[in-house]
mmCIF file of C-alpha atoms and ligand atoms in Angstrom:
data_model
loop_
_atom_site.group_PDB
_atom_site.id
_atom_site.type_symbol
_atom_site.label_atom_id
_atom_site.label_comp_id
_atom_site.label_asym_id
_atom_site.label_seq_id
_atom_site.Cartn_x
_atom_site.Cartn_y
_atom_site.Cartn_z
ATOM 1 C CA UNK J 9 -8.675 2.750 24.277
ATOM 2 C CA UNK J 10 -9.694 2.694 20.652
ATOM 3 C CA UNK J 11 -7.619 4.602 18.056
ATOM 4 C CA UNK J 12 -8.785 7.999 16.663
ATOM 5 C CA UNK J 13 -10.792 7.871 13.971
ATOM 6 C CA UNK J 14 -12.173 11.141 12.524
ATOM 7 C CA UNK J 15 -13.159 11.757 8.491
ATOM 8 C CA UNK J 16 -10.141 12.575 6.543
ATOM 9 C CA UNK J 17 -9.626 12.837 2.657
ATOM 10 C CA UNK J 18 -7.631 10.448 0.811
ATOM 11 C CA UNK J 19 -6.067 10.463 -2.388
ATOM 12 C CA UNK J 20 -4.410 7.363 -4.396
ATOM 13 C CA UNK J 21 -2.189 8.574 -7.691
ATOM 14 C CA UNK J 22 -2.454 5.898 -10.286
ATOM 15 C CA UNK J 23 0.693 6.697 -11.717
ATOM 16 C CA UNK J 24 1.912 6.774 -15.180
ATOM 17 C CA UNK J 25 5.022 7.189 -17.264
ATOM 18 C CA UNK J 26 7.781 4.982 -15.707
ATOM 19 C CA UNK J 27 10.220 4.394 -17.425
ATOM 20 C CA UNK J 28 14.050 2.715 -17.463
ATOM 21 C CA UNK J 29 15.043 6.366 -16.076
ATOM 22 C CA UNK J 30 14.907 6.284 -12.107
ATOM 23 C CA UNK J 31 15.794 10.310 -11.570
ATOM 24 C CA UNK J 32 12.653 10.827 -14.250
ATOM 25 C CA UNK J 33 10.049 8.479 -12.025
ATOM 26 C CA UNK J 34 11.453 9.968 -9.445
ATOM 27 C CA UNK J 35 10.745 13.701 -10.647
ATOM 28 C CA UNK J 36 7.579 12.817 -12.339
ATOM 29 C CA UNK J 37 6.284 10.724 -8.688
ATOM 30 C CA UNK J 38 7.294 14.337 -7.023
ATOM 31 C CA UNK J 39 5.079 16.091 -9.602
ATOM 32 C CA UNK J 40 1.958 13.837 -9.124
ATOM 33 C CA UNK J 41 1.870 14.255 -4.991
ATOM 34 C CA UNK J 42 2.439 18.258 -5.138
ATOM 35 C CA UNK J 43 -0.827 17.938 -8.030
ATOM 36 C CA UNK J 44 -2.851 15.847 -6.162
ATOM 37 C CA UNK J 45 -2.067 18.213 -2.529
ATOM 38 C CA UNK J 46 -2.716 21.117 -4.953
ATOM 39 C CA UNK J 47 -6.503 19.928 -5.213
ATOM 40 C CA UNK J 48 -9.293 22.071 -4.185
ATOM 41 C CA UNK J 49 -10.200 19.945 -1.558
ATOM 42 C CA UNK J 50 -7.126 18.819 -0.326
ATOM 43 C CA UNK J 51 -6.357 15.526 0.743
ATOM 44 C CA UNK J 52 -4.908 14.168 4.101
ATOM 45 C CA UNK J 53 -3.008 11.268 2.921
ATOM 46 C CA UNK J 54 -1.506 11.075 -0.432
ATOM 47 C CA UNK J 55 -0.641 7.281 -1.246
ATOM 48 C CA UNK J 56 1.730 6.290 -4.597
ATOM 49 C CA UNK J 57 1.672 2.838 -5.827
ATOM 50 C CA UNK J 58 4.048 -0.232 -6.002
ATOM 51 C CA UNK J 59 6.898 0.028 -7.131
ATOM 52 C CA UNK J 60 6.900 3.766 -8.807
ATOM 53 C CA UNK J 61 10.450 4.252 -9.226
ATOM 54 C CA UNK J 62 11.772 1.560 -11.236
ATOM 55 C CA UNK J 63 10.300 -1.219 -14.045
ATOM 56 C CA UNK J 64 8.026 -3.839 -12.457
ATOM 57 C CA UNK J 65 9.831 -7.316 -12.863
ATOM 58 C CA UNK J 66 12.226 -9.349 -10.674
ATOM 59 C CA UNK J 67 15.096 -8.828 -12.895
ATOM 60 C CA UNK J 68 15.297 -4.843 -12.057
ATOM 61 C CA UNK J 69 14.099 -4.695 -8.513
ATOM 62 C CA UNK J 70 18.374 -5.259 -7.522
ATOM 63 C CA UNK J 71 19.674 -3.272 -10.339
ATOM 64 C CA UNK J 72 17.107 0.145 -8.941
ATOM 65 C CA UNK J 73 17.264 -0.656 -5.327
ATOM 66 C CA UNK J 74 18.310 1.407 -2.640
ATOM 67 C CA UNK J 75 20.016 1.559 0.430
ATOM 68 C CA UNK J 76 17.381 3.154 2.984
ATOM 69 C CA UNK J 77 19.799 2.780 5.365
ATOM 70 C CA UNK J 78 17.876 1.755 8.492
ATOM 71 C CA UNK J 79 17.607 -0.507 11.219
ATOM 72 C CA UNK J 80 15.291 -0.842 14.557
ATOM 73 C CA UNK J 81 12.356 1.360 14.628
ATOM 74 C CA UNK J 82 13.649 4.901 14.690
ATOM 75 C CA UNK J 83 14.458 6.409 11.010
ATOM 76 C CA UNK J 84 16.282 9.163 10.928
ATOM 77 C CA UNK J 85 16.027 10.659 6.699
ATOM 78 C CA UNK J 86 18.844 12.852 6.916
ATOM 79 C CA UNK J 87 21.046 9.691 7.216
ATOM 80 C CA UNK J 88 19.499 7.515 4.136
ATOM 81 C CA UNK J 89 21.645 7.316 1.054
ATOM 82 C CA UNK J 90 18.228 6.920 -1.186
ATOM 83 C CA UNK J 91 17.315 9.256 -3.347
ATOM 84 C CA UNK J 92 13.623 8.043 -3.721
ATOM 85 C CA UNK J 93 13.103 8.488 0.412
ATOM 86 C CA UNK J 94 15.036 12.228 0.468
ATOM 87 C CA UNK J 95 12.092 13.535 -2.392
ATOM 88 C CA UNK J 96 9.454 11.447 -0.577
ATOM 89 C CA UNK J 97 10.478 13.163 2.782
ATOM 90 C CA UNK J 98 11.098 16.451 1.172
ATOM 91 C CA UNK J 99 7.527 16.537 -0.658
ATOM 92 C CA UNK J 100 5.652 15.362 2.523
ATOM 93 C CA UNK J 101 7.035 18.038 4.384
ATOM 94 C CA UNK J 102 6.070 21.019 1.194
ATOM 95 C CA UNK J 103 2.737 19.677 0.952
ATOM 96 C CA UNK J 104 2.604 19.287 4.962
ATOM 97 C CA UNK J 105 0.464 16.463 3.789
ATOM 98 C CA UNK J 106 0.658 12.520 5.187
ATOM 99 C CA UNK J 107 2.427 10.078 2.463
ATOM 100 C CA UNK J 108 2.662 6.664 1.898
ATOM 101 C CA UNK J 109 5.672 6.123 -0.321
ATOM 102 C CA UNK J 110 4.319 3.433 -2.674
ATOM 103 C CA UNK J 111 7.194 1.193 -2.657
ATOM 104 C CA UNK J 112 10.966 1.002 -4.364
ATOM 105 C CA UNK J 113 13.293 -1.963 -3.796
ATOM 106 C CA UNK J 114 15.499 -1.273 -0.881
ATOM 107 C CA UNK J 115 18.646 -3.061 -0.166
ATOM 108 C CA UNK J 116 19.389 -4.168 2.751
ATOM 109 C CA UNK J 117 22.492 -3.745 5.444
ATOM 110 C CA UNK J 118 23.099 -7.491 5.071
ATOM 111 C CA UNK J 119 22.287 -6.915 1.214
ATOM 112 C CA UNK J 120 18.975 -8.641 0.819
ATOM 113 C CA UNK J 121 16.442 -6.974 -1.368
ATOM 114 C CA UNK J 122 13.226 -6.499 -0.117
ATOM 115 C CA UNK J 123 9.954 -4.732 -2.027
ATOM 116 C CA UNK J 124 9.180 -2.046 0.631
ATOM 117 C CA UNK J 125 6.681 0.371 1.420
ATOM 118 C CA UNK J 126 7.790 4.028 3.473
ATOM 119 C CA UNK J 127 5.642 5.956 5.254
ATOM 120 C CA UNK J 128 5.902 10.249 5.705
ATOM 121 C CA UNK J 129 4.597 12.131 8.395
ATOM 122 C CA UNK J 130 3.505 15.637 7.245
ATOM 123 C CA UNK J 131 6.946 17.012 8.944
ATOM 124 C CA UNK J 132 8.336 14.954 6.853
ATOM 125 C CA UNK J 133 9.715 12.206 9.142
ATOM 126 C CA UNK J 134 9.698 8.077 7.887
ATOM 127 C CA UNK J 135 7.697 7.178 10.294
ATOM 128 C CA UNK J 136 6.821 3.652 8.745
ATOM 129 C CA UNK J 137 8.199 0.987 7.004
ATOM 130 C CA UNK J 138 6.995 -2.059 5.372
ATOM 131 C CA UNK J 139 8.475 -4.987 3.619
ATOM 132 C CA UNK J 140 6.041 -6.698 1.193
ATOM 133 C CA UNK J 141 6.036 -10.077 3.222
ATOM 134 C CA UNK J 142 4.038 -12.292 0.561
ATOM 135 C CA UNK J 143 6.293 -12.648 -2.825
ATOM 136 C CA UNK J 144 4.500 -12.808 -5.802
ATOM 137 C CA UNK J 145 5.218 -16.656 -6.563
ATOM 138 C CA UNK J 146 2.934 -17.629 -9.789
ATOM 139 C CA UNK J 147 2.944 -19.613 -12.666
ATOM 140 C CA UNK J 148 -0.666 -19.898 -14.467
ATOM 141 C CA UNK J 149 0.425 -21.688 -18.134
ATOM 142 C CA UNK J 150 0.307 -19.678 -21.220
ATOM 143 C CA UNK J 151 -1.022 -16.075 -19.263
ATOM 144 C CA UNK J 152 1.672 -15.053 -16.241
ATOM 145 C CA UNK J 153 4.419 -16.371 -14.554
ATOM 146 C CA UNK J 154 6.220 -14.402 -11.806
ATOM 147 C CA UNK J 155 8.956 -15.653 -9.354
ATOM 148 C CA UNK J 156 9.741 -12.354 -6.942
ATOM 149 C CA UNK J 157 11.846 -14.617 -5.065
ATOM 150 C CA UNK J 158 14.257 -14.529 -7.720
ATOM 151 C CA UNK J 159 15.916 -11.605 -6.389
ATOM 152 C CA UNK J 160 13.905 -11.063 -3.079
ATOM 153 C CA UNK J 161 13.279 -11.819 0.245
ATOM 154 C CA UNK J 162 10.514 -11.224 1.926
ATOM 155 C CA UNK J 163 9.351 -8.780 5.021
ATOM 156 C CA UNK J 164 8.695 -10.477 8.057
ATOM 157 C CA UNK J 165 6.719 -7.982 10.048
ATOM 158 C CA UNK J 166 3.189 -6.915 9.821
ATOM 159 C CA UNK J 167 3.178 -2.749 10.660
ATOM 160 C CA UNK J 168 0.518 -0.195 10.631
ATOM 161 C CA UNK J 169 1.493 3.363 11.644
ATOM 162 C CA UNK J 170 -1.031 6.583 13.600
ATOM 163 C CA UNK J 171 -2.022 9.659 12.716
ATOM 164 C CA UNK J 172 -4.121 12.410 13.732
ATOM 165 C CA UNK J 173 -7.097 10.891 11.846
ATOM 166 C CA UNK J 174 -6.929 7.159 11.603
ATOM 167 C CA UNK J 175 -4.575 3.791 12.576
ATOM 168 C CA UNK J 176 -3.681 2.794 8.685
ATOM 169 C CA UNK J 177 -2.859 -0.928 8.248
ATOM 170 C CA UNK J 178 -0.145 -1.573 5.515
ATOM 171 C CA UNK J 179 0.699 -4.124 2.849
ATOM 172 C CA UNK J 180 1.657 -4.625 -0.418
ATOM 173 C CA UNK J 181 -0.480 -6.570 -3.346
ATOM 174 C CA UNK J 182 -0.160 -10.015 -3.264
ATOM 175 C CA UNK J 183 -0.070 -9.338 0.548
ATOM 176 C CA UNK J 184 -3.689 -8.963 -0.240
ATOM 177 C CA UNK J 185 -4.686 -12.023 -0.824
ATOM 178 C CA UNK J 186 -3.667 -13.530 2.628
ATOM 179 C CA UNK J 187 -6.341 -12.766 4.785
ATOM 180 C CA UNK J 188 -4.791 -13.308 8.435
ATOM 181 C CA UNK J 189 -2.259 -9.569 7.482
ATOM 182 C CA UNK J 190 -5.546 -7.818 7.236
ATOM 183 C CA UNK J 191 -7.477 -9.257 10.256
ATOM 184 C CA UNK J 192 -4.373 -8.916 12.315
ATOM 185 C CA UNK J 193 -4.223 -5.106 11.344
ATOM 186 C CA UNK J 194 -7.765 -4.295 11.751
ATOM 187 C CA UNK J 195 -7.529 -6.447 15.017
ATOM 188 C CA UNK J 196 -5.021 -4.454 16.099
ATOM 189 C CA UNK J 197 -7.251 -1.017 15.669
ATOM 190 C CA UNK J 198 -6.441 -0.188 12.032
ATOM 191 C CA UNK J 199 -9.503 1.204 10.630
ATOM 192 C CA UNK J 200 -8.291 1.493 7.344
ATOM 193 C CA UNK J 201 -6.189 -0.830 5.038
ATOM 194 C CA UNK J 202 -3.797 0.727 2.438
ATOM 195 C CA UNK J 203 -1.954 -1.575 0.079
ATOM 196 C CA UNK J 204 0.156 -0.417 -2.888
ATOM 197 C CA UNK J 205 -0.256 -2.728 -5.833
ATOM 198 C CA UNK J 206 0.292 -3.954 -9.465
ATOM 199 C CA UNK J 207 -2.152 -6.485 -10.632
ATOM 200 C CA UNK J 208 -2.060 -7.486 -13.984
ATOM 201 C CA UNK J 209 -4.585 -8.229 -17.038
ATOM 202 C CA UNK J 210 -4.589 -11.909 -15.842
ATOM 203 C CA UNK J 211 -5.971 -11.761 -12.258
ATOM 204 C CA UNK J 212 -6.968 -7.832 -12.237
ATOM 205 C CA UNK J 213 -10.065 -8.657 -13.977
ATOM 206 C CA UNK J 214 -10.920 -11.920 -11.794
ATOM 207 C CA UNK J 215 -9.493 -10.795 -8.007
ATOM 208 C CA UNK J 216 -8.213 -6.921 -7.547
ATOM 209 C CA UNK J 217 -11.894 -5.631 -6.899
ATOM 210 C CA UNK J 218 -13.288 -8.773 -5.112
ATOM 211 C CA UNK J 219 -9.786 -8.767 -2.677
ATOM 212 C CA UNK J 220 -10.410 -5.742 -2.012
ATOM 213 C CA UNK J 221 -14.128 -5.709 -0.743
ATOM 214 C CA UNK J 222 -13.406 -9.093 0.758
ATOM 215 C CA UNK J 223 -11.061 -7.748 3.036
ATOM 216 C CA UNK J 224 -12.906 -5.035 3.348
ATOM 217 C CA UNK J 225 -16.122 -6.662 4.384
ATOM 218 C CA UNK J 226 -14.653 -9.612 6.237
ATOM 219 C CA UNK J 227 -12.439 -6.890 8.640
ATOM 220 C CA UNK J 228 -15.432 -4.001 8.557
ATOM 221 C CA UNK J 229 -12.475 -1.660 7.344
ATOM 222 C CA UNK J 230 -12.002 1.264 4.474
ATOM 223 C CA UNK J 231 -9.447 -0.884 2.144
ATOM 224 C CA UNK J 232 -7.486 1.073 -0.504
ATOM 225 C CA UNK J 233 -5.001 -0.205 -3.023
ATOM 226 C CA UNK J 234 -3.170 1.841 -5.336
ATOM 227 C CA UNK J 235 -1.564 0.857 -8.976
ATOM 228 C CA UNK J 236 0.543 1.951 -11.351
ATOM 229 C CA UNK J 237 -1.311 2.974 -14.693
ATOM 230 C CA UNK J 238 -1.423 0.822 -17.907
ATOM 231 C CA UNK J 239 1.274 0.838 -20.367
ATOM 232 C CA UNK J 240 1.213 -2.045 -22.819
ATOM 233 C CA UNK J 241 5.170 -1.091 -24.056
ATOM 234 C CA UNK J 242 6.400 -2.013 -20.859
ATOM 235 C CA UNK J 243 7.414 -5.481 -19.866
ATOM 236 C CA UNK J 244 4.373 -5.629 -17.391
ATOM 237 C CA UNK J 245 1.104 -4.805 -17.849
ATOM 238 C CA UNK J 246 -0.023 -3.238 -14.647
ATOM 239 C CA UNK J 247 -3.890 -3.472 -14.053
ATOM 240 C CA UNK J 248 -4.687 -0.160 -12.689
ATOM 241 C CA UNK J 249 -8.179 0.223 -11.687
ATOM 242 C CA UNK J 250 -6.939 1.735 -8.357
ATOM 243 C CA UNK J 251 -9.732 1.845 -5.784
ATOM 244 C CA UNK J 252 -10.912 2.992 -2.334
ATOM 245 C CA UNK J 253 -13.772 0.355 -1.138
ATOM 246 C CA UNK J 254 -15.880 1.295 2.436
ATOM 247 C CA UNK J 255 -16.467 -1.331 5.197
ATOM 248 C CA UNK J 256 -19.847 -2.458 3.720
ATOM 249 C CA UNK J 257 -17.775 -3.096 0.581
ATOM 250 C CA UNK J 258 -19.132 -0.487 -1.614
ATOM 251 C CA UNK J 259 -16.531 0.797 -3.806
ATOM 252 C CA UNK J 260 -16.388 4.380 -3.251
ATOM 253 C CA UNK J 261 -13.925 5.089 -6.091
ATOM 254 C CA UNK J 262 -11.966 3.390 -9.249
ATOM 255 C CA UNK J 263 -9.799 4.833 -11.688
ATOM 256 C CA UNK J 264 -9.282 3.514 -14.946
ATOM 257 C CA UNK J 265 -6.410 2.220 -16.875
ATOM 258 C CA UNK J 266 -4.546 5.558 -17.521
ATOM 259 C CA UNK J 267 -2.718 7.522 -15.131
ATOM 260 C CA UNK J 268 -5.213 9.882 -12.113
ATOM 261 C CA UNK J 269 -5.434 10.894 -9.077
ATOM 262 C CA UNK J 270 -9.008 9.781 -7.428
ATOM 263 C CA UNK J 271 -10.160 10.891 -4.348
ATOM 264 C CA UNK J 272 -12.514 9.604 -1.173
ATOM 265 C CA UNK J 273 -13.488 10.931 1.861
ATOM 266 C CA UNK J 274 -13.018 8.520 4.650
ATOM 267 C CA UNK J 275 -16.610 8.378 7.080
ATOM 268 C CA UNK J 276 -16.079 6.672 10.064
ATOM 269 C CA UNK J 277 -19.582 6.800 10.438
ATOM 270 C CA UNK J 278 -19.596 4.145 7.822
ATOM 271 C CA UNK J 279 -17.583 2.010 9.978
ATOM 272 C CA UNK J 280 -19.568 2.384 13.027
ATOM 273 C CA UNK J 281 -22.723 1.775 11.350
ATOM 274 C CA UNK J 282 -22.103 -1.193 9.313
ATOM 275 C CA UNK J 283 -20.119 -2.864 13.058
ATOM 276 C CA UNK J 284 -23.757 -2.170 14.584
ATOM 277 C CA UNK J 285 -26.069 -3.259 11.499
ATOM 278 C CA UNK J 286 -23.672 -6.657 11.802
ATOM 279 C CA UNK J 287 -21.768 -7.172 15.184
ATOM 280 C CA UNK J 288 -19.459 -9.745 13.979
ATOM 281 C CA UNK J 289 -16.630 -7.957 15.450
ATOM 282 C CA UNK J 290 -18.365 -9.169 18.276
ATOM 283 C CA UNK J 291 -19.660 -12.304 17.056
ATOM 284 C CA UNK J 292 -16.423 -14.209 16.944
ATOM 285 C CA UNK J 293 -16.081 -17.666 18.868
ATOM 286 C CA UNK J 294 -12.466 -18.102 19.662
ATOM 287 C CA UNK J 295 -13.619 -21.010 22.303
ATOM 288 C CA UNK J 296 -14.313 -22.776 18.700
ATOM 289 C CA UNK J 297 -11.384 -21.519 16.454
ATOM 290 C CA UNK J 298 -8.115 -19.558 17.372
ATOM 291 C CA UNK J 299 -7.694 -15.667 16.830
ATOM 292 C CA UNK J 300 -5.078 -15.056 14.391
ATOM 293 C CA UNK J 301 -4.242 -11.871 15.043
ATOM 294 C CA UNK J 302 -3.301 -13.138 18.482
ATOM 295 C CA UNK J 303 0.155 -14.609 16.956
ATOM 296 C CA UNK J 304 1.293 -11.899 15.978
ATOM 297 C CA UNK J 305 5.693 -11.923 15.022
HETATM 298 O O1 AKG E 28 -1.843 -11.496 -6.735
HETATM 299 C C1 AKG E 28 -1.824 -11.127 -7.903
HETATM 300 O O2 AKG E 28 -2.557 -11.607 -8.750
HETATM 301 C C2 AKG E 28 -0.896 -10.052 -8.344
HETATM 302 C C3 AKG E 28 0.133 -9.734 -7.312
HETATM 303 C C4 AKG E 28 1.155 -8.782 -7.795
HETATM 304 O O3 AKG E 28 1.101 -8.313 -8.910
HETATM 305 C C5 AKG E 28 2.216 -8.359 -6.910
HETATM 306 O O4 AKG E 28 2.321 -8.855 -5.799
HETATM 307 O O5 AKG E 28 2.977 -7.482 -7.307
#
């Protein structure tokens, strides 16, 4: 049986102001989900971008990360030590809203830091969790060079989670630009794709939008990512430009470079329409090529 899939309002905060002070990004991430649940038409899921609680850059993910505390599948929040998942569990369950966490760097049990992504239920209950499984790895001469496997590891698990409106796949930016996490997520039922992120001014201009509505187009899915705003005093220059993109690869909504809240509302009808107009869901030839999604970990 398919997943559910009925319309449902999203909202991505394109957050601003973080700073070296975790208890203040903290605090100020609290403020932004309570405003954006506050809106007139209020959304279902509220979605906060990569890393919101700490500096962007290898060299602070171990000095801000936390111990979440878990292991297996079942998450119990009044066990976790971090502060970041007690206000994200405490906020989903005021706004009685769903929440995907953005991500903070969690440590480990066997102390490995991993970029990871939690997921609120509108009881407030973690009811997902993933672990950015593609480190951003790049050197491009005299514009960016990155090394997140510095001081990470990476997630080795793709995860989506359910709710009463949709199956929401999950990654985390540069997850985005390996196409086979995608597929296997909307292969798997996920209608819609929702990746926290933090381009850059390097490769925001060239790839963030055209990721996006690839993945979007190629999988016949609602894809959403959701950045941290623009501030040129910090050490990285996030590219904002946040975005919700429908399965015929329109872009519904985009922020800007400053900090927002944008909205869409989700139509599966969309989906259903554009898997009719161009049945390449049912198209595929796996007695030519193999189906990805098929090896799944
Ligand atoms: O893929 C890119 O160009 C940017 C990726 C990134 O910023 C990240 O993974 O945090």
């Amino acid at each position: 049986m398919s997943p559910i899939f009925k319309p449902f309002r999203l909202a991505l905060i394109q957050l601003g102001s973080i700073t070296a002070n975790k208890t203040d990004n903290i605090k100020h991430a609290r403020e932004m989900v309570l405003r954006a649940a506050a809106d007139a038409k209020k959304p279902d899921l509220i979605v906060l971008p990569e890393c919101f609680n700490s500096p962007y850059g290898h060299v602070h993910f171990p000095v801000y990360a936390e111990k979440i505390g878990f292991t297996g599948t079942t998450y119990n929040v009044a066990e976790t030590q971090s502060e970041s998942v007690k206000m994200l569990s405490e906020v989903a369950k005021e706004t009685k809203t769903w929440l995907i966490g953005g991500t903070i760097p969690e440590r480990d049990v066997d102390d490995k830091v991993y970029n990871t992504c939690t997921v609120y239920n509108p009881d407030g209950q973690l009811v997902a969790i993933h672990r950015k499984v593609h480190l951003f790895d790049i050197d491009i001469p005299g514009k960016i060079k990155f090394k997140e496997s510095e001081t990470l590891t990476g997630g080795s698990a793709t995860n989506f989670f359910d709710t009463e409106f949709a199956r929401i796949g999950l990654g985390i930016c540069y997850d985005v630009r390996f196409p086979e996490l995608a597929m296997i997520a909307a292969r798997q039922g996920a209608q819609v794709l929702v990746y926290p992120g933090a381009f850059n001014t390097t490769t925001g201009p060239l790839h963030w939008e055209l990721l996006q509505r690839s993945r979007a187009v190629d999988n016949q899915v609602f894809m959403a990512m959701c950045s941290p705003a623009r501030d040129m005093t910090a050490g990285y220059h996030a590219w904002g430009h946040s975005m919700v993109v429908d399965p015929m690869a329109k872009v519904l909504v985009e922020a800007g470079e400053g900090e927002d809240i944008i909205f869409a509302d989700v139509d599966p009808e969309v989906m259903y329409s554009a898997r009719a107009g161009i049945p390449v869901t049912e198209q595929r030839r796996f007695d030519v090529y193999p189906d990805v999604s098929q090896s799944r970990v």
